[in-house]
PDB file of C-alpha atoms and ligand atoms in Angstrom:
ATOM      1  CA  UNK A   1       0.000   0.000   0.000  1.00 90.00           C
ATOM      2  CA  UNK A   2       1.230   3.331  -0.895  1.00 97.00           C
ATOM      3  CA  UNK A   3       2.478   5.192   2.327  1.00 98.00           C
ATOM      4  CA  UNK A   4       2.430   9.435   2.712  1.00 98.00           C
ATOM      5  CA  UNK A   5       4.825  10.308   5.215  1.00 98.00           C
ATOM      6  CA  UNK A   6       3.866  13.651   6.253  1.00 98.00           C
ATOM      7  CA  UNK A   7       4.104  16.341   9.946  1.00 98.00           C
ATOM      8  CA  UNK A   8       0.531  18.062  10.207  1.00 97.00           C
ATOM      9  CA  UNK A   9       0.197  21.407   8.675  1.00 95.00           C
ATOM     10  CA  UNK A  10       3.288  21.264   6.579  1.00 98.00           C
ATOM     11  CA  UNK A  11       3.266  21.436   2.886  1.00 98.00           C
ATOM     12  CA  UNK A  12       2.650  17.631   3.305  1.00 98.00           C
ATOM     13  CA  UNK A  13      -0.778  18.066   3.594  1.00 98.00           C
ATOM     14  CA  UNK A  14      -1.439  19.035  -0.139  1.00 98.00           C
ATOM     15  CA  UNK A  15      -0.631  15.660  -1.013  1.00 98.00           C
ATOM     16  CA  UNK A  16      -2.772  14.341   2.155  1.00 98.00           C
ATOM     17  CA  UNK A  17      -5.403  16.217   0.753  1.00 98.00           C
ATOM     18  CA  UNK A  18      -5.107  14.629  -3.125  1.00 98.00           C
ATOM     19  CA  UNK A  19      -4.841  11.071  -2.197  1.00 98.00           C
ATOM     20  CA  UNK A  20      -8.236  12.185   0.048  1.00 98.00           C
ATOM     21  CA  UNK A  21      -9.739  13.471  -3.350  1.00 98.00           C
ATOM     22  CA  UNK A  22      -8.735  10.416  -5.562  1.00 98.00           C
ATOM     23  CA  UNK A  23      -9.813   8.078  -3.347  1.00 98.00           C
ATOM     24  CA  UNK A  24      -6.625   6.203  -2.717  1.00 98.00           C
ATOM     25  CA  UNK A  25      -6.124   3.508  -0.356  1.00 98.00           C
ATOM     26  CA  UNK A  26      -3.244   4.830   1.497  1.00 98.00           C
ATOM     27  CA  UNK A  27      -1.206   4.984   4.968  1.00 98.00           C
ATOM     28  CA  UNK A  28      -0.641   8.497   6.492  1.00 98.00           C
ATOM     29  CA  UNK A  29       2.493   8.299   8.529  1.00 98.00           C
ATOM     30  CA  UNK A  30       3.287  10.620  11.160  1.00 98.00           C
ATOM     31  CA  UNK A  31       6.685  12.234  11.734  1.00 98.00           C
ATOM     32  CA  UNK A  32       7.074  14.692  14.806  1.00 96.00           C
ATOM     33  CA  UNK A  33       9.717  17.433  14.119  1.00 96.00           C
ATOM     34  CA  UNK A  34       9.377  18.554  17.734  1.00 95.00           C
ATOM     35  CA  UNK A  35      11.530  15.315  18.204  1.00 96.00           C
ATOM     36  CA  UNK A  36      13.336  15.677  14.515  1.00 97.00           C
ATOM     37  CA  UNK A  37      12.171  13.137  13.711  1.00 97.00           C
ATOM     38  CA  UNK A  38      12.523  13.823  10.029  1.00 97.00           C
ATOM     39  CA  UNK A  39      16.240  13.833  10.185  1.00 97.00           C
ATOM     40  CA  UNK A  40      16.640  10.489  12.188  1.00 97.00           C
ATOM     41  CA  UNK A  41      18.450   7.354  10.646  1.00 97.00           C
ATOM     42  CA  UNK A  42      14.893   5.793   9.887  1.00 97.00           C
ATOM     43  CA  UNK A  43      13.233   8.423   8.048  1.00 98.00           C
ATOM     44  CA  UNK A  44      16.725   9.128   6.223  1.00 98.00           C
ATOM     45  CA  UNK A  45      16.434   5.736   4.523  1.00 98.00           C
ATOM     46  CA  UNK A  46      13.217   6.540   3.258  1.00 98.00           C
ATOM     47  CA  UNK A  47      13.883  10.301   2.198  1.00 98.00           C
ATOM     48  CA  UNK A  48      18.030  11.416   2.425  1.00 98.00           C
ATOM     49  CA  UNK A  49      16.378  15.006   2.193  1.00 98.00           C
ATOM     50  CA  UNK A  50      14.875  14.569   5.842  1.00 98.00           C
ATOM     51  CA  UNK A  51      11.818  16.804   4.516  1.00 98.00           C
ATOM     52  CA  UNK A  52       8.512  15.809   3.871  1.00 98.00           C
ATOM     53  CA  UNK A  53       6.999  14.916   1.816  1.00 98.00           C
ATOM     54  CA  UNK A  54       8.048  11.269   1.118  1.00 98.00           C
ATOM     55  CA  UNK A  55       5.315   8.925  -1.100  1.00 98.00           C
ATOM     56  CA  UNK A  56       6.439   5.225  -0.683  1.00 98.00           C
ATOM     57  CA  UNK A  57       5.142   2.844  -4.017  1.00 98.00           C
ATOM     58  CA  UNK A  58       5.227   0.101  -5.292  1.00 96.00           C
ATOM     59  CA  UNK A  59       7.546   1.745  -7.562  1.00 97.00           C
ATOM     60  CA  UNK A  60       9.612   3.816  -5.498  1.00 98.00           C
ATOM     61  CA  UNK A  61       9.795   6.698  -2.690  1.00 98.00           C
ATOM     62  CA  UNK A  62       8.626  10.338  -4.315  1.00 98.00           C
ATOM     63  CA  UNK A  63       9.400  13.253  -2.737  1.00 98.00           C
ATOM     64  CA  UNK A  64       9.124  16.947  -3.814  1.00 98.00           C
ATOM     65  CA  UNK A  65       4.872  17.819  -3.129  1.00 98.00           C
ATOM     66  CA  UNK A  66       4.676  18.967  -7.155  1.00 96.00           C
ATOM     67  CA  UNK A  67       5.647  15.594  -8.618  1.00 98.00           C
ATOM     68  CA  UNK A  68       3.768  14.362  -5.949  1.00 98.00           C
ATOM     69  CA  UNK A  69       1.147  15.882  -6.709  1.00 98.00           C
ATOM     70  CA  UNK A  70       0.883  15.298 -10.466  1.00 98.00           C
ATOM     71  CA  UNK A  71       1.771  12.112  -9.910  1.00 98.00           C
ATOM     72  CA  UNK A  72      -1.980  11.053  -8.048  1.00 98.00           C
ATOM     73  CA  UNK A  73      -3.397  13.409 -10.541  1.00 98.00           C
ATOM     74  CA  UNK A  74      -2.088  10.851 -13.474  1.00 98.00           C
ATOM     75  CA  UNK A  75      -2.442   8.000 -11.251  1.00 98.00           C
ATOM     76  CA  UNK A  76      -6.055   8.664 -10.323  1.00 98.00           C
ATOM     77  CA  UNK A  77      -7.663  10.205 -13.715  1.00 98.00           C
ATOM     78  CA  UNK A  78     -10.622   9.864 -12.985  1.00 98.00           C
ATOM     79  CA  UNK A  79     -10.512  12.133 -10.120  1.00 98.00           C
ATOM     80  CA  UNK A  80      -9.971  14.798 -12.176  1.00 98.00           C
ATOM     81  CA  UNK A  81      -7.643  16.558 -10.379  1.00 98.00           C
ATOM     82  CA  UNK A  82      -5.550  18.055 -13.211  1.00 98.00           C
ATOM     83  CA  UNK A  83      -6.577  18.905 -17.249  1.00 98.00           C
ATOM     84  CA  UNK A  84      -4.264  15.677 -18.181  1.00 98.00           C
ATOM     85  CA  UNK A  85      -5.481  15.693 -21.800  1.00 97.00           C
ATOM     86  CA  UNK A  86      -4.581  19.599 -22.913  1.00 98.00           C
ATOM     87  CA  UNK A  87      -0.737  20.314 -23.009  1.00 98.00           C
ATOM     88  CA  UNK A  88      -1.263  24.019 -22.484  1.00 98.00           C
ATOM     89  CA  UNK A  89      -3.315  23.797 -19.105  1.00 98.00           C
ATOM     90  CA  UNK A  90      -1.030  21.272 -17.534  1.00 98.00           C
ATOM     91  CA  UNK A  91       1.559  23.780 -17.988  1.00 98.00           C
ATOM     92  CA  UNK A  92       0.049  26.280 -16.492  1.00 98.00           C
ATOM     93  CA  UNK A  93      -0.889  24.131 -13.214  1.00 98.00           C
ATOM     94  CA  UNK A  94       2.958  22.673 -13.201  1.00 98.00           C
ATOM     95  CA  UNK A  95       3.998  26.833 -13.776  1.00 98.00           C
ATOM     96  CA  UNK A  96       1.679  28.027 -10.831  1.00 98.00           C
ATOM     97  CA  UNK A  97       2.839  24.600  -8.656  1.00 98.00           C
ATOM     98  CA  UNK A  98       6.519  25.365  -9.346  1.00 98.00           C
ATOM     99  CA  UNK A  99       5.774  29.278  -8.222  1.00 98.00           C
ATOM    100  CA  UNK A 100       4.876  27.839  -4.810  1.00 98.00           C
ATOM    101  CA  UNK A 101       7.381  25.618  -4.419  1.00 98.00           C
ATOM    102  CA  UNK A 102      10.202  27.749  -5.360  1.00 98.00           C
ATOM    103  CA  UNK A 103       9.045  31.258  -4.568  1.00 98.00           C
ATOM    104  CA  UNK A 104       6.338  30.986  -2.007  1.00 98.00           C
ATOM    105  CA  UNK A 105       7.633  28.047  -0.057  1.00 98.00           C
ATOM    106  CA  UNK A 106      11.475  29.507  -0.558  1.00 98.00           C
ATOM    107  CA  UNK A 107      10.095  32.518   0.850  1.00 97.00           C
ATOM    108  CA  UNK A 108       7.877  31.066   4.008  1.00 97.00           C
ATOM    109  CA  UNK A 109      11.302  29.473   4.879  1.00 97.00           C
ATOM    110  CA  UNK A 110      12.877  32.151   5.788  1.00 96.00           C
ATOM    111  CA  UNK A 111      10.718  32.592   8.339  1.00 95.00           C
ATOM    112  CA  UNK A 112       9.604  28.969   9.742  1.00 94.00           C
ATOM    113  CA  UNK A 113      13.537  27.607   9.139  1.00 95.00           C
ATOM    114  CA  UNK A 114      16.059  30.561   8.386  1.00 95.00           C
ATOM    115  CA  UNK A 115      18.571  28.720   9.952  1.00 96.00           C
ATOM    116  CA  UNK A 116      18.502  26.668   6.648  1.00 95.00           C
ATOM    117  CA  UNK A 117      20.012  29.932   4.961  1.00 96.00           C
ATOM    118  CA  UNK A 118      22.141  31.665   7.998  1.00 95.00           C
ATOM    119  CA  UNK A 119      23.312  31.324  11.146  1.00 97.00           C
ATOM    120  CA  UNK A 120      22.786  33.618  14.007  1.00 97.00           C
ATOM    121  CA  UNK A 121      20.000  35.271  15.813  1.00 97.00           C
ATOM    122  CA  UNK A 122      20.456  38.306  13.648  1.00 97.00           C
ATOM    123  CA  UNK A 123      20.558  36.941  10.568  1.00 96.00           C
ATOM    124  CA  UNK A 124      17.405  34.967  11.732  1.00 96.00           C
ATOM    125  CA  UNK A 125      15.465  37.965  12.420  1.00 96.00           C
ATOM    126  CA  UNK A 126      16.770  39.819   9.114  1.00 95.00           C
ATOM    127  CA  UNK A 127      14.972  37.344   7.124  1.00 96.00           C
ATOM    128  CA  UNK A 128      11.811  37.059   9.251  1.00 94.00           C
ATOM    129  CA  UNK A 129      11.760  40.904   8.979  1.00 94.00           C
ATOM    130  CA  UNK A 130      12.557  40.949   4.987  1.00 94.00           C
ATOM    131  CA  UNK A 131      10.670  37.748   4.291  1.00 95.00           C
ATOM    132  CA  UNK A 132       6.709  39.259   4.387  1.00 94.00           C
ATOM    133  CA  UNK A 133       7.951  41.756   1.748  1.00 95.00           C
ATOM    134  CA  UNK A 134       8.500  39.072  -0.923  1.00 96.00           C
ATOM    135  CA  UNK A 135       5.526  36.927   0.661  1.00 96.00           C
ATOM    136  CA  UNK A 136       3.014  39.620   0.020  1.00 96.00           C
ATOM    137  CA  UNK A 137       4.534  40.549  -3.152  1.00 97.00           C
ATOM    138  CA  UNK A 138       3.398  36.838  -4.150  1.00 97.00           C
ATOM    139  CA  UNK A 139       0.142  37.097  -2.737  1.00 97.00           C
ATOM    140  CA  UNK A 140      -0.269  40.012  -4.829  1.00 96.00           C
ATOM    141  CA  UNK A 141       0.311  38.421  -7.708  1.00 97.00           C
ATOM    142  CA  UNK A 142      -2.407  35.263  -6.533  1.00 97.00           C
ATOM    143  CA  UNK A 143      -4.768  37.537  -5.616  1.00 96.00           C
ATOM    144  CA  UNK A 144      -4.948  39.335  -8.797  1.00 95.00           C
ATOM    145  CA  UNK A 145      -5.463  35.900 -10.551  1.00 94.00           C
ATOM    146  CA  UNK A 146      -8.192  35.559  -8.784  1.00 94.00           C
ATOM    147  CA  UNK A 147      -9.683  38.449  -9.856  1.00 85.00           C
ATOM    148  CA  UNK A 148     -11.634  37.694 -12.224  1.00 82.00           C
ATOM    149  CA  UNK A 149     -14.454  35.699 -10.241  1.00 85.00           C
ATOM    150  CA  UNK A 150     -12.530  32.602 -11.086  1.00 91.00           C
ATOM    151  CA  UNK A 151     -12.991  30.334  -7.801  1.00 96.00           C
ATOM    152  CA  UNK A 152     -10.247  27.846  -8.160  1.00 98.00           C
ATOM    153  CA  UNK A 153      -6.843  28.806  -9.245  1.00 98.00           C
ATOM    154  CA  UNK A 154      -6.869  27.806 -12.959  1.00 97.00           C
ATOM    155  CA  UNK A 155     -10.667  28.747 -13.592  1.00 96.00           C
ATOM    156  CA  UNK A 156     -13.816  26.744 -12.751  1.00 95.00           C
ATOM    157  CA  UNK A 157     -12.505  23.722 -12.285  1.00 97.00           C
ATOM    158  CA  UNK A 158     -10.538  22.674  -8.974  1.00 98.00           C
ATOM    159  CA  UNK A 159      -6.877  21.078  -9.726  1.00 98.00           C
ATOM    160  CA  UNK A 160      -3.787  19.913  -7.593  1.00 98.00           C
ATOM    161  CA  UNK A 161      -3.024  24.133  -7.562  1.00 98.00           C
ATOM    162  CA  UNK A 162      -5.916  24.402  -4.904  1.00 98.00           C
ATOM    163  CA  UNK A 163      -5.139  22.392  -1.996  1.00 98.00           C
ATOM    164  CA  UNK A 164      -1.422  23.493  -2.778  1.00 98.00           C
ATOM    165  CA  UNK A 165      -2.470  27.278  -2.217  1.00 98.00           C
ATOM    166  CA  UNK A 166      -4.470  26.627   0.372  1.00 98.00           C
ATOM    167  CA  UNK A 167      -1.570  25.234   2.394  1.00 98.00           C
ATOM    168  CA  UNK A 168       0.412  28.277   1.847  1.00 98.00           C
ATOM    169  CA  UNK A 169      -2.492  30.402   2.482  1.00 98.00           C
ATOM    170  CA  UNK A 170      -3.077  28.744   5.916  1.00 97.00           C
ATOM    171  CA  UNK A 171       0.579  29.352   6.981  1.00 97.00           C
ATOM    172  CA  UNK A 172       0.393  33.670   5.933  1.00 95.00           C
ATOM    173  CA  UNK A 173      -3.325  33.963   7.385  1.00 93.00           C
ATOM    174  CA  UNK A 174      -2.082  32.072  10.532  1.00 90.00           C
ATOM    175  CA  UNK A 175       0.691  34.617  10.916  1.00 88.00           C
ATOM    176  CA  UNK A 176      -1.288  38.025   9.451  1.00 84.00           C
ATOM    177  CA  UNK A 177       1.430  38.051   7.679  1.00 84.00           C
ATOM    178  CA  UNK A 178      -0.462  39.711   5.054  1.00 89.00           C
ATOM    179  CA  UNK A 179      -2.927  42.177   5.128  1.00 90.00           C
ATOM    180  CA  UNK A 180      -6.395  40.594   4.973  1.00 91.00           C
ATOM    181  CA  UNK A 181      -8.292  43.354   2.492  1.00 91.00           C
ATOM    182  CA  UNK A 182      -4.709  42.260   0.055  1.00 93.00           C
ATOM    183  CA  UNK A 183      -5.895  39.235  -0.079  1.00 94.00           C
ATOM    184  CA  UNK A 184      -9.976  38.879  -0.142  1.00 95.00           C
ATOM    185  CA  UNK A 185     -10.032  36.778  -2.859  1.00 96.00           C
ATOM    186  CA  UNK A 186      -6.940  33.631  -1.577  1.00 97.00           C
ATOM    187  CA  UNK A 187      -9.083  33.725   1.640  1.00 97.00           C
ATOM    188  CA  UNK A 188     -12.306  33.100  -0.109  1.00 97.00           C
ATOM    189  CA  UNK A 189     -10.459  30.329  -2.158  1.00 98.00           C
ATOM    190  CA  UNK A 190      -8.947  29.292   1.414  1.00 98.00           C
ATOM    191  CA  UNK A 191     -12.695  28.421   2.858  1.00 98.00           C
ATOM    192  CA  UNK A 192     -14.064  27.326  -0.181  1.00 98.00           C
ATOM    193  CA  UNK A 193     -10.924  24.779  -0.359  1.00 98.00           C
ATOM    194  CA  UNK A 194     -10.747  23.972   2.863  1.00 98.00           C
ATOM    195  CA  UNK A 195     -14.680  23.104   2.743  1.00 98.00           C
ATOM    196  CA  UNK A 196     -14.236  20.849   0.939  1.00 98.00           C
ATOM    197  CA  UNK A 197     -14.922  16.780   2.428  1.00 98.00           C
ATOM    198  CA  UNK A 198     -11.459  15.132   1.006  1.00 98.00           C
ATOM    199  CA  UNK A 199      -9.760  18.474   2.766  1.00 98.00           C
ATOM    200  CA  UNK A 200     -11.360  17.983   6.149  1.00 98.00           C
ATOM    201  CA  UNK A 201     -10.841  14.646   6.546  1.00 98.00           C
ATOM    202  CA  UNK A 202      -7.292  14.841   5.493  1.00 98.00           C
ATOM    203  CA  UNK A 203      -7.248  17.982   8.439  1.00 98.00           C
ATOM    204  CA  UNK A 204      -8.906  15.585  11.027  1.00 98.00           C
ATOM    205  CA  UNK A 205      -6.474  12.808  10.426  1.00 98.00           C
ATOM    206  CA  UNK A 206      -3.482  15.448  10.546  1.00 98.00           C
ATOM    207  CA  UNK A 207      -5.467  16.914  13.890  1.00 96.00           C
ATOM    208  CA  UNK A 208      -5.739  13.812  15.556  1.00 96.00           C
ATOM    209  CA  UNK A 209      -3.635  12.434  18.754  1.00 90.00           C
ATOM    210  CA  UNK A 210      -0.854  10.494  17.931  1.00 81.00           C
TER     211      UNK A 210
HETATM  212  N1  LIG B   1      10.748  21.303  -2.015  1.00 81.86           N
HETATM  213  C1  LIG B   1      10.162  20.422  -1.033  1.00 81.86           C
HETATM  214  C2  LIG B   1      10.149  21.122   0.321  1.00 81.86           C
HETATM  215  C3  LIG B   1       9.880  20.160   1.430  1.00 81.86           C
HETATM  216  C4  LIG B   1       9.990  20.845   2.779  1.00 81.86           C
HETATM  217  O1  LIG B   1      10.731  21.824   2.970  1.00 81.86           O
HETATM  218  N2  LIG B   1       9.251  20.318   3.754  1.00 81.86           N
HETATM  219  C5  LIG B   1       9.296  20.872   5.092  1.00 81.86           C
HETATM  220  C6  LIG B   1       7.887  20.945   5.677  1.00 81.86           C
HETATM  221  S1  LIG B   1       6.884  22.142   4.852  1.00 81.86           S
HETATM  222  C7  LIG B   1      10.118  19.975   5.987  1.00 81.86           C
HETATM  223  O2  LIG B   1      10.093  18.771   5.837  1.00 81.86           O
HETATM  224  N3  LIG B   1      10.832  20.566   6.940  1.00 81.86           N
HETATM  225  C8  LIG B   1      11.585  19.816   7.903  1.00 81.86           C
HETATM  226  C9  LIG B   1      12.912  20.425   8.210  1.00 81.86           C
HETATM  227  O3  LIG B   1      13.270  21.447   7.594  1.00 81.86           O
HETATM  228  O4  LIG B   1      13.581  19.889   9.066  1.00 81.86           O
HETATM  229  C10 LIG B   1       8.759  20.012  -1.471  1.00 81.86           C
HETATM  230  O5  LIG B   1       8.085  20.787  -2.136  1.00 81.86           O
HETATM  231  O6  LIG B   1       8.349  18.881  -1.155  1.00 81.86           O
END
């Protein structure tokens, strides 16, 4: 059975949440990083990175949440969790999935984990002071797709993109990191996202005690 390593609320839970809306059979396993768990021998074997992410298969670990991602998309078609058939719109949900993970996510990290990027106190606190800049720049740029009364990311038709956002979301409106009237419309797409069944189960499971 496939396996989804994962910590609750990190950007582990966009994949929690796709296997939820394909219908997978799947085990969600657990790692606590208040006890680094994510870096121990064990977990190493499964993911050198010591980040999650990890999807054991039958084929293989995958790591990284966007191939994740479009990999249950492919895996589970008939989900239809991603516009498989037309070229042009898978780009654009691989273009706005790569803009989280390398810009958004990049970003967030200098604030969750700057020592990642510098040591020191100082240098921590130069980056959790610089970092909202760049993070609302980004939101800025969400919230004006959005604009156009389009509820889901890529139009009227929810994709991998959504739960992927609304991760991110969650971890800028938990902070106020943003100004809420900047960002009307990624809260709306927050609730209507995080409304959604496969999305609360996969928070309920994340939620409950070990
Ligand atoms: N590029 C990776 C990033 C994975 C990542 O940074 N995961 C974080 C949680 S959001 C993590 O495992 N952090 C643990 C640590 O830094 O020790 C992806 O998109 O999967």
């Amino acid at each position: 059975m496939i396996r989804l390593y994962y910590a609750p609320g990190a950007c582990s839970l966009a994949p929690h949440i796709a296997l939820e809306e394909a219908g997978a059979a799947f085990e969600a396993v657990r790692l606590d990083f208040r006890q680094g768990e994510q870096r121990g021998e064990a977990y190493r074997e499964i993911n050198p990175k010591a980040r999650v992410p990890a999807l054991a298969t039958d084929r293989g670990v995958l790591t990284e949440c966007l191939a994740i991602l479009a990999w249950i998309a492919r895996t589970w078609p008939e989900a239809r969790l991603a516009p498989l058939e037309d070229a042009w719109a898978m780009a654009q949900v691989h273009s706005f999935n790569s803009f989280l993970a390398s810009s958004v996510h990049v970003a967030w990290a200098h604030i969750s984990r700057p020592g990642r990027y510098a040591d020191g106190e100082a240098a921590a606190e130069a980056m959790r002071a610089k970092a909202p800049e760049a993070l609302g720049g980004f939101f800025d740029l969400i919230e004006g797709r959005l604009a156009d009364g389009r509820p889901y990311v890529h139009g009227e038709t929810y994709t991998i993109s959504d739960p992927y956002l609304m991760v991110m979301t969650g971890w800028i409106r938990s902070r106020d990191m943003v100004p809420r009237a900047r960002m009307e419309r990624v809260l709306a797409h927050y609730e209507l996202v995080r409304a959604r069944p496969a999305v609360v189960r996969a928070l309920e499971r994340e939620a409950a005690p070990a």
